[in-house]
């Protein structure tokens, strides 16, 4: 049996994609709309308190195309806390007009394919660099790109039948591409084996959306992706500061 990958795990992640029921929203009188938006604003203020004390993160983006209108990306220290946020959100009056279209569950991870953070006797969770990656501050970048992916298990292209040393080398080479985009693209890798339909959820942030196209194109020519990667749907969007939500919902 080949050596299984080991991971360090940080915050649990929920990508919650919603579509606005514009037809039903238009039927509401402005007073009811305002009450619902105020309730949503109080909910987001409480989320901001959690963020400020370092116990979680969240952000909202407006999604382009027909797959969704919004994504609420939330990170918490446990599945229970994540579920609590999800349930509280679903109990808001405005949630009746925000129809679920897709969701993804994962946990921020670092693997021993890049083994430096696994080596030595030091507790890696006490390493500042490791903690910054496992419990990331979400950047207020203009654009987001999210997609799920898995590694192939097809005949000769079976990632899980490769020896650990070969997988490590492929991941190192793959990572060199990512590092070449430092300062242009920030990424968060969420492990989702046993959590969702794919094996990872990848979230990219950038102020230039074309950087998403460039980095994904370049990575697809790398062997780790060209031979072994399978991708799900891509979602792309624009940053939606909470103070701009009311403007979005104004008819």
PDB file of C-alpha atoms in Angstrom:
ATOM      1  CA  UNK A   1       0.000   0.000   0.000  1.00  0.00           C
ATOM      2  CA  UNK A   2       1.346   3.449  -0.908  1.00  0.00           C
ATOM      3  CA  UNK A   3       1.972   5.977   1.844  1.00  0.00           C
ATOM      4  CA  UNK A   4      -1.088   8.125   2.466  1.00  0.00           C
ATOM      5  CA  UNK A   5      -0.743  11.880   2.589  1.00  0.00           C
ATOM      6  CA  UNK A   6      -0.847  13.508   6.036  1.00  0.00           C
ATOM      7  CA  UNK A   7      -2.283  16.959   6.587  1.00  0.00           C
ATOM      8  CA  UNK A   8      -2.342  19.807   9.048  1.00  0.00           C
ATOM      9  CA  UNK A   9      -5.898  21.087   9.289  1.00  0.00           C
ATOM     10  CA  UNK A  10      -7.173  24.553  10.152  1.00  0.00           C
ATOM     11  CA  UNK A  11     -10.486  26.313   9.755  1.00  0.00           C
ATOM     12  CA  UNK A  12     -13.533  24.529   8.350  1.00  0.00           C
ATOM     13  CA  UNK A  13     -14.972  26.226   5.265  1.00  0.00           C
ATOM     14  CA  UNK A  14     -18.437  26.673   3.810  1.00  0.00           C
ATOM     15  CA  UNK A  15     -18.969  28.117   0.347  1.00  0.00           C
ATOM     16  CA  UNK A  16     -22.705  28.888   0.302  1.00  0.00           C
ATOM     17  CA  UNK A  17     -23.965  29.923  -3.141  1.00  0.00           C
ATOM     18  CA  UNK A  18     -27.370  31.603  -3.411  1.00  0.00           C
ATOM     19  CA  UNK A  19     -29.637  32.862  -6.180  1.00  0.00           C
ATOM     20  CA  UNK A  20     -31.868  35.878  -5.503  1.00  0.00           C
ATOM     21  CA  UNK A  21     -35.579  35.297  -6.132  1.00  0.00           C
ATOM     22  CA  UNK A  22     -36.070  38.660  -7.795  1.00  0.00           C
ATOM     23  CA  UNK A  23     -39.719  38.013  -8.746  1.00  0.00           C
ATOM     24  CA  UNK A  24     -40.701  37.340  -5.124  1.00  0.00           C
ATOM     25  CA  UNK A  25     -38.494  40.185  -3.824  1.00  0.00           C
ATOM     26  CA  UNK A  26     -40.255  42.700  -6.094  1.00  0.00           C
ATOM     27  CA  UNK A  27     -43.620  41.740  -4.566  1.00  0.00           C
ATOM     28  CA  UNK A  28     -42.504  42.953  -1.139  1.00  0.00           C
ATOM     29  CA  UNK A  29     -43.256  46.488  -0.064  1.00  0.00           C
ATOM     30  CA  UNK A  30     -40.194  48.680   0.601  1.00  0.00           C
ATOM     31  CA  UNK A  31     -40.823  48.648   4.351  1.00  0.00           C
ATOM     32  CA  UNK A  32     -40.563  44.861   4.577  1.00  0.00           C
ATOM     33  CA  UNK A  33     -37.506  44.881   2.352  1.00  0.00           C
ATOM     34  CA  UNK A  34     -35.821  47.371   4.673  1.00  0.00           C
ATOM     35  CA  UNK A  35     -36.627  45.295   7.763  1.00  0.00           C
ATOM     36  CA  UNK A  36     -35.101  42.203   6.175  1.00  0.00           C
ATOM     37  CA  UNK A  37     -31.981  44.059   5.081  1.00  0.00           C
ATOM     38  CA  UNK A  38     -31.563  45.501   8.580  1.00  0.00           C
ATOM     39  CA  UNK A  39     -31.821  42.006  10.066  1.00  0.00           C
ATOM     40  CA  UNK A  40     -29.184  40.794   7.599  1.00  0.00           C
ATOM     41  CA  UNK A  41     -26.977  43.749   8.522  1.00  0.00           C
ATOM     42  CA  UNK A  42     -27.151  42.831  12.244  1.00  0.00           C
ATOM     43  CA  UNK A  43     -26.235  39.240  11.386  1.00  0.00           C
ATOM     44  CA  UNK A  44     -23.208  40.411   9.404  1.00  0.00           C
ATOM     45  CA  UNK A  45     -22.193  42.755  12.240  1.00  0.00           C
ATOM     46  CA  UNK A  46     -22.076  39.768  14.587  1.00  0.00           C
ATOM     47  CA  UNK A  47     -19.987  37.899  11.997  1.00  0.00           C
ATOM     48  CA  UNK A  48     -17.610  40.855  11.946  1.00  0.00           C
ATOM     49  CA  UNK A  49     -17.186  40.632  15.734  1.00  0.00           C
ATOM     50  CA  UNK A  50     -16.175  36.972  15.394  1.00  0.00           C
ATOM     51  CA  UNK A  51     -13.700  37.957  12.699  1.00  0.00           C
ATOM     52  CA  UNK A  52     -12.210  40.770  14.783  1.00  0.00           C
ATOM     53  CA  UNK A  53     -11.507  38.491  17.754  1.00  0.00           C
ATOM     54  CA  UNK A  54      -9.775  35.970  15.489  1.00  0.00           C
ATOM     55  CA  UNK A  55     -12.299  33.144  15.800  1.00  0.00           C
ATOM     56  CA  UNK A  56     -13.359  32.989  12.161  1.00  0.00           C
ATOM     57  CA  UNK A  57     -13.544  34.710   8.802  1.00  0.00           C
ATOM     58  CA  UNK A  58     -16.121  35.515   6.161  1.00  0.00           C
ATOM     59  CA  UNK A  59     -16.584  37.378   2.923  1.00  0.00           C
ATOM     60  CA  UNK A  60     -19.317  37.968   0.329  1.00  0.00           C
ATOM     61  CA  UNK A  61     -18.938  38.099  -3.444  1.00  0.00           C
ATOM     62  CA  UNK A  62     -21.445  38.761  -6.215  1.00  0.00           C
ATOM     63  CA  UNK A  63     -21.289  35.841  -8.667  1.00  0.00           C
ATOM     64  CA  UNK A  64     -21.493  36.324 -12.425  1.00  0.00           C
ATOM     65  CA  UNK A  65     -23.551  34.081 -14.710  1.00  0.00           C
ATOM     66  CA  UNK A  66     -26.519  31.851 -13.993  1.00  0.00           C
ATOM     67  CA  UNK A  67     -24.979  29.457 -11.450  1.00  0.00           C
ATOM     68  CA  UNK A  68     -25.616  31.839  -8.530  1.00  0.00           C
ATOM     69  CA  UNK A  69     -25.945  35.506  -7.589  1.00  0.00           C
ATOM     70  CA  UNK A  70     -23.982  35.488  -4.327  1.00  0.00           C
ATOM     71  CA  UNK A  71     -21.486  33.406  -2.404  1.00  0.00           C
ATOM     72  CA  UNK A  72     -21.138  33.615   1.364  1.00  0.00           C
ATOM     73  CA  UNK A  73     -17.702  32.181   2.215  1.00  0.00           C
ATOM     74  CA  UNK A  74     -17.424  31.394   5.934  1.00  0.00           C
ATOM     75  CA  UNK A  75     -14.570  29.868   7.955  1.00  0.00           C
ATOM     76  CA  UNK A  76     -14.873  28.583  11.542  1.00  0.00           C
ATOM     77  CA  UNK A  77     -12.908  26.436  13.994  1.00  0.00           C
ATOM     78  CA  UNK A  78     -15.384  23.539  14.027  1.00  0.00           C
ATOM     79  CA  UNK A  79     -18.165  22.010  11.975  1.00  0.00           C
ATOM     80  CA  UNK A  80     -20.538  22.802  14.831  1.00  0.00           C
ATOM     81  CA  UNK A  81     -19.683  26.510  14.641  1.00  0.00           C
ATOM     82  CA  UNK A  82     -20.008  26.460  10.861  1.00  0.00           C
ATOM     83  CA  UNK A  83     -23.381  24.739  11.106  1.00  0.00           C
ATOM     84  CA  UNK A  84     -24.522  27.307  13.687  1.00  0.00           C
ATOM     85  CA  UNK A  85     -23.724  30.144  11.285  1.00  0.00           C
ATOM     86  CA  UNK A  86     -25.496  28.348   8.442  1.00  0.00           C
ATOM     87  CA  UNK A  87     -28.625  27.688  10.523  1.00  0.00           C
ATOM     88  CA  UNK A  88     -28.768  31.240  11.839  1.00  0.00           C
ATOM     89  CA  UNK A  89     -28.454  32.577   8.295  1.00  0.00           C
ATOM     90  CA  UNK A  90     -31.245  30.295   7.072  1.00  0.00           C
ATOM     91  CA  UNK A  91     -33.539  31.614   9.818  1.00  0.00           C
ATOM     92  CA  UNK A  92     -33.219  35.199   8.566  1.00  0.00           C
ATOM     93  CA  UNK A  93     -36.348  36.458   6.824  1.00  0.00           C
ATOM     94  CA  UNK A  94     -34.349  37.399   3.726  1.00  0.00           C
ATOM     95  CA  UNK A  95     -33.156  33.798   3.389  1.00  0.00           C
ATOM     96  CA  UNK A  96     -36.590  32.971   1.928  1.00  0.00           C
ATOM     97  CA  UNK A  97     -35.515  35.041  -1.084  1.00  0.00           C
ATOM     98  CA  UNK A  98     -31.968  33.647  -1.299  1.00  0.00           C
ATOM     99  CA  UNK A  99     -32.367  30.254  -2.925  1.00  0.00           C
ATOM    100  CA  UNK A 100     -29.549  27.703  -2.421  1.00  0.00           C
ATOM    101  CA  UNK A 101     -27.899  26.736  -5.713  1.00  0.00           C
ATOM    102  CA  UNK A 102     -24.639  25.060  -4.592  1.00  0.00           C
ATOM    103  CA  UNK A 103     -22.484  24.593  -1.524  1.00  0.00           C
ATOM    104  CA  UNK A 104     -19.081  23.169  -0.707  1.00  0.00           C
ATOM    105  CA  UNK A 105     -17.604  21.949   2.580  1.00  0.00           C
ATOM    106  CA  UNK A 106     -13.855  21.653   3.202  1.00  0.00           C
ATOM    107  CA  UNK A 107     -11.136  22.318   5.758  1.00  0.00           C
ATOM    108  CA  UNK A 108      -8.063  24.472   5.114  1.00  0.00           C
ATOM    109  CA  UNK A 109      -5.127  22.088   4.870  1.00  0.00           C
ATOM    110  CA  UNK A 110      -1.381  21.795   4.400  1.00  0.00           C
ATOM    111  CA  UNK A 111      -0.029  18.411   3.318  1.00  0.00           C
ATOM    112  CA  UNK A 112       3.233  16.558   3.819  1.00  0.00           C
ATOM    113  CA  UNK A 113       3.841  16.687   0.073  1.00  0.00           C
ATOM    114  CA  UNK A 114       5.634  19.886   1.063  1.00  0.00           C
ATOM    115  CA  UNK A 115       7.173  18.392   4.154  1.00  0.00           C
ATOM    116  CA  UNK A 116       9.046  21.308   5.794  1.00  0.00           C
ATOM    117  CA  UNK A 117       6.174  22.145   8.149  1.00  0.00           C
ATOM    118  CA  UNK A 118       5.939  18.482   9.207  1.00  0.00           C
ATOM    119  CA  UNK A 119       9.624  18.070  10.100  1.00  0.00           C
ATOM    120  CA  UNK A 120      11.358  18.355  13.467  1.00  0.00           C
ATOM    121  CA  UNK A 121      10.018  18.233  16.997  1.00  0.00           C
ATOM    122  CA  UNK A 122       8.320  21.643  16.942  1.00  0.00           C
ATOM    123  CA  UNK A 123       4.536  21.684  17.125  1.00  0.00           C
ATOM    124  CA  UNK A 124       3.698  22.995  13.637  1.00  0.00           C
ATOM    125  CA  UNK A 125       0.483  24.574  14.915  1.00  0.00           C
ATOM    126  CA  UNK A 126       2.647  26.949  16.961  1.00  0.00           C
ATOM    127  CA  UNK A 127       4.574  28.068  13.881  1.00  0.00           C
ATOM    128  CA  UNK A 128       3.381  31.548  12.845  1.00  0.00           C
ATOM    129  CA  UNK A 129       3.793  30.863   9.141  1.00  0.00           C
ATOM    130  CA  UNK A 130       1.841  27.617   9.350  1.00  0.00           C
ATOM    131  CA  UNK A 131      -0.921  29.200  11.419  1.00  0.00           C
ATOM    132  CA  UNK A 132      -1.254  32.050   8.931  1.00  0.00           C
ATOM    133  CA  UNK A 133      -1.948  29.504   6.203  1.00  0.00           C
ATOM    134  CA  UNK A 134      -4.277  27.287   8.247  1.00  0.00           C
ATOM    135  CA  UNK A 135      -6.252  30.195   9.712  1.00  0.00           C
ATOM    136  CA  UNK A 136      -6.023  32.728   6.868  1.00  0.00           C
ATOM    137  CA  UNK A 137      -7.170  36.316   6.815  1.00  0.00           C
ATOM    138  CA  UNK A 138      -9.323  36.668   3.707  1.00  0.00           C
ATOM    139  CA  UNK A 139      -7.967  39.416   1.470  1.00  0.00           C
ATOM    140  CA  UNK A 140     -10.373  42.148   0.307  1.00  0.00           C
ATOM    141  CA  UNK A 141      -9.471  41.475  -3.320  1.00  0.00           C
ATOM    142  CA  UNK A 142     -11.796  42.634  -6.096  1.00  0.00           C
ATOM    143  CA  UNK A 143     -12.425  39.153  -7.504  1.00  0.00           C
ATOM    144  CA  UNK A 144     -12.881  35.561  -6.392  1.00  0.00           C
ATOM    145  CA  UNK A 145     -12.605  32.278  -8.288  1.00  0.00           C
ATOM    146  CA  UNK A 146     -13.744  29.000  -6.737  1.00  0.00           C
ATOM    147  CA  UNK A 147     -13.603  25.491  -8.145  1.00  0.00           C
ATOM    148  CA  UNK A 148     -13.544  21.937  -6.781  1.00  0.00           C
ATOM    149  CA  UNK A 149     -11.092  19.341  -8.055  1.00  0.00           C
ATOM    150  CA  UNK A 150      -9.951  15.755  -7.551  1.00  0.00           C
ATOM    151  CA  UNK A 151      -7.010  13.594  -8.542  1.00  0.00           C
ATOM    152  CA  UNK A 152      -7.661  10.897 -11.152  1.00  0.00           C
ATOM    153  CA  UNK A 153      -7.851   7.209 -10.385  1.00  0.00           C
ATOM    154  CA  UNK A 154      -7.970   6.032 -14.007  1.00  0.00           C
ATOM    155  CA  UNK A 155      -5.746   3.164 -15.079  1.00  0.00           C
ATOM    156  CA  UNK A 156      -2.214   4.400 -15.722  1.00  0.00           C
ATOM    157  CA  UNK A 157      -3.216   7.883 -14.532  1.00  0.00           C
ATOM    158  CA  UNK A 158      -4.003   6.876 -10.965  1.00  0.00           C
ATOM    159  CA  UNK A 159      -2.569   9.486  -8.593  1.00  0.00           C
ATOM    160  CA  UNK A 160      -3.060   7.239  -5.575  1.00  0.00           C
ATOM    161  CA  UNK A 161      -0.902   4.466  -7.009  1.00  0.00           C
ATOM    162  CA  UNK A 162       2.142   6.730  -7.364  1.00  0.00           C
ATOM    163  CA  UNK A 163       4.903   6.438  -4.738  1.00  0.00           C
ATOM    164  CA  UNK A 164       5.062   9.244  -2.186  1.00  0.00           C
ATOM    165  CA  UNK A 165       8.387  10.529  -3.591  1.00  0.00           C
ATOM    166  CA  UNK A 166       6.922  10.930  -7.071  1.00  0.00           C
ATOM    167  CA  UNK A 167       3.799  12.669  -5.767  1.00  0.00           C
ATOM    168  CA  UNK A 168       5.970  15.022  -3.690  1.00  0.00           C
ATOM    169  CA  UNK A 169       8.058  15.971  -6.720  1.00  0.00           C
ATOM    170  CA  UNK A 170       4.972  16.605  -8.874  1.00  0.00           C
ATOM    171  CA  UNK A 171       3.412  18.778  -6.170  1.00  0.00           C
ATOM    172  CA  UNK A 172       6.657  20.725  -5.680  1.00  0.00           C
ATOM    173  CA  UNK A 173       6.848  21.434  -9.418  1.00  0.00           C
ATOM    174  CA  UNK A 174       3.177  22.396  -9.419  1.00  0.00           C
ATOM    175  CA  UNK A 175       3.728  24.705  -6.461  1.00  0.00           C
ATOM    176  CA  UNK A 176       6.471  26.589  -8.283  1.00  0.00           C
ATOM    177  CA  UNK A 177       3.828  27.871 -10.684  1.00  0.00           C
ATOM    178  CA  UNK A 178       1.675  29.067  -7.820  1.00  0.00           C
ATOM    179  CA  UNK A 179       4.593  30.841  -6.173  1.00  0.00           C
ATOM    180  CA  UNK A 180       5.325  32.671  -9.420  1.00  0.00           C
ATOM    181  CA  UNK A 181       1.954  34.402  -8.937  1.00  0.00           C
ATOM    182  CA  UNK A 182       2.773  35.637  -5.429  1.00  0.00           C
ATOM    183  CA  UNK A 183       1.361  39.121  -4.973  1.00  0.00           C
ATOM    184  CA  UNK A 184      -1.026  38.591  -7.881  1.00  0.00           C
ATOM    185  CA  UNK A 185      -3.141  35.666  -6.704  1.00  0.00           C
ATOM    186  CA  UNK A 186      -3.808  34.452  -3.171  1.00  0.00           C
ATOM    187  CA  UNK A 187      -5.126  30.919  -2.828  1.00  0.00           C
ATOM    188  CA  UNK A 188      -6.775  28.885  -0.081  1.00  0.00           C
ATOM    189  CA  UNK A 189      -6.811  25.110  -0.452  1.00  0.00           C
ATOM    190  CA  UNK A 190      -9.590  23.275   1.356  1.00  0.00           C
ATOM    191  CA  UNK A 191      -9.332  19.503   1.731  1.00  0.00           C
ATOM    192  CA  UNK A 192     -12.697  17.802   1.220  1.00  0.00           C
ATOM    193  CA  UNK A 193     -12.010  14.067   1.031  1.00  0.00           C
ATOM    194  CA  UNK A 194     -14.903  12.557   2.963  1.00  0.00           C
ATOM    195  CA  UNK A 195     -16.577  15.974   3.215  1.00  0.00           C
ATOM    196  CA  UNK A 196     -17.878  16.685  -0.289  1.00  0.00           C
ATOM    197  CA  UNK A 197     -18.082  15.378  -3.863  1.00  0.00           C
ATOM    198  CA  UNK A 198     -14.552  16.366  -4.873  1.00  0.00           C
ATOM    199  CA  UNK A 199     -11.279  16.067  -2.982  1.00  0.00           C
ATOM    200  CA  UNK A 200     -10.319  19.751  -2.732  1.00  0.00           C
ATOM    201  CA  UNK A 201     -11.988  23.121  -2.984  1.00  0.00           C
ATOM    202  CA  UNK A 202      -9.720  25.839  -4.376  1.00  0.00           C
ATOM    203  CA  UNK A 203     -10.440  29.509  -3.701  1.00  0.00           C
ATOM    204  CA  UNK A 204      -8.448  32.177  -5.524  1.00  0.00           C
ATOM    205  CA  UNK A 205      -8.453  35.926  -4.838  1.00  0.00           C
ATOM    206  CA  UNK A 206      -7.043  38.663  -7.075  1.00  0.00           C
ATOM    207  CA  UNK A 207      -7.499  42.299  -8.036  1.00  0.00           C
ATOM    208  CA  UNK A 208      -7.099  41.288 -11.692  1.00  0.00           C
ATOM    209  CA  UNK A 209      -9.526  38.564 -12.811  1.00  0.00           C
ATOM    210  CA  UNK A 210      -7.314  37.756 -15.802  1.00  0.00           C
ATOM    211  CA  UNK A 211      -4.755  36.369 -13.366  1.00  0.00           C
ATOM    212  CA  UNK A 212      -7.192  33.502 -12.697  1.00  0.00           C
ATOM    213  CA  UNK A 213      -7.168  32.620 -16.375  1.00  0.00           C
ATOM    214  CA  UNK A 214      -3.384  32.828 -16.532  1.00  0.00           C
ATOM    215  CA  UNK A 215      -2.616  30.735 -13.465  1.00  0.00           C
ATOM    216  CA  UNK A 216      -5.194  28.011 -14.221  1.00  0.00           C
ATOM    217  CA  UNK A 217      -4.008  27.808 -17.841  1.00  0.00           C
ATOM    218  CA  UNK A 218      -0.364  27.507 -16.827  1.00  0.00           C
ATOM    219  CA  UNK A 219      -1.129  24.923 -14.156  1.00  0.00           C
ATOM    220  CA  UNK A 220      -3.080  22.754 -16.597  1.00  0.00           C
ATOM    221  CA  UNK A 221       0.054  22.296 -18.675  1.00  0.00           C
ATOM    222  CA  UNK A 222       1.890  21.029 -15.584  1.00  0.00           C
ATOM    223  CA  UNK A 223       1.946  17.211 -15.296  1.00  0.00           C
ATOM    224  CA  UNK A 224       0.233  17.164 -11.890  1.00  0.00           C
ATOM    225  CA  UNK A 225      -2.838  18.692 -13.554  1.00  0.00           C
ATOM    226  CA  UNK A 226      -2.454  17.579 -17.174  1.00  0.00           C
ATOM    227  CA  UNK A 227      -2.361  13.887 -16.228  1.00  0.00           C
ATOM    228  CA  UNK A 228      -3.993  13.670 -12.840  1.00  0.00           C
ATOM    229  CA  UNK A 229      -6.516  16.489 -12.256  1.00  0.00           C
ATOM    230  CA  UNK A 230     -10.295  16.516 -12.696  1.00  0.00           C
ATOM    231  CA  UNK A 231     -12.184  19.792 -12.239  1.00  0.00           C
ATOM    232  CA  UNK A 232     -15.726  20.697 -11.281  1.00  0.00           C
ATOM    233  CA  UNK A 233     -17.597  23.906 -12.083  1.00  0.00           C
ATOM    234  CA  UNK A 234     -15.873  27.274 -11.835  1.00  0.00           C
ATOM    235  CA  UNK A 235     -17.495  30.240 -10.076  1.00  0.00           C
ATOM    236  CA  UNK A 236     -16.198  33.794 -10.481  1.00  0.00           C
ATOM    237  CA  UNK A 237     -17.379  36.961  -8.784  1.00  0.00           C
ATOM    238  CA  UNK A 238     -16.806  40.506  -7.602  1.00  0.00           C
ATOM    239  CA  UNK A 239     -16.268  41.628  -4.014  1.00  0.00           C
ATOM    240  CA  UNK A 240     -19.499  42.766  -2.347  1.00  0.00           C
ATOM    241  CA  UNK A 241     -18.801  44.746   0.828  1.00  0.00           C
ATOM    242  CA  UNK A 242     -21.606  44.288   3.343  1.00  0.00           C
ATOM    243  CA  UNK A 243     -22.380  48.006   3.260  1.00  0.00           C
ATOM    244  CA  UNK A 244     -23.249  47.629  -0.448  1.00  0.00           C
ATOM    245  CA  UNK A 245     -25.820  44.869   0.049  1.00  0.00           C
ATOM    246  CA  UNK A 246     -28.717  47.292   0.365  1.00  0.00           C
ATOM    247  CA  UNK A 247     -27.807  48.844  -2.972  1.00  0.00           C
ATOM    248  CA  UNK A 248     -27.794  45.403  -4.601  1.00  0.00           C
ATOM    249  CA  UNK A 249     -31.310  44.680  -3.363  1.00  0.00           C
ATOM    250  CA  UNK A 250     -32.720  48.076  -4.306  1.00  0.00           C
ATOM    251  CA  UNK A 251     -35.281  47.684  -7.094  1.00  0.00           C
TER     252      UNK A 251
END
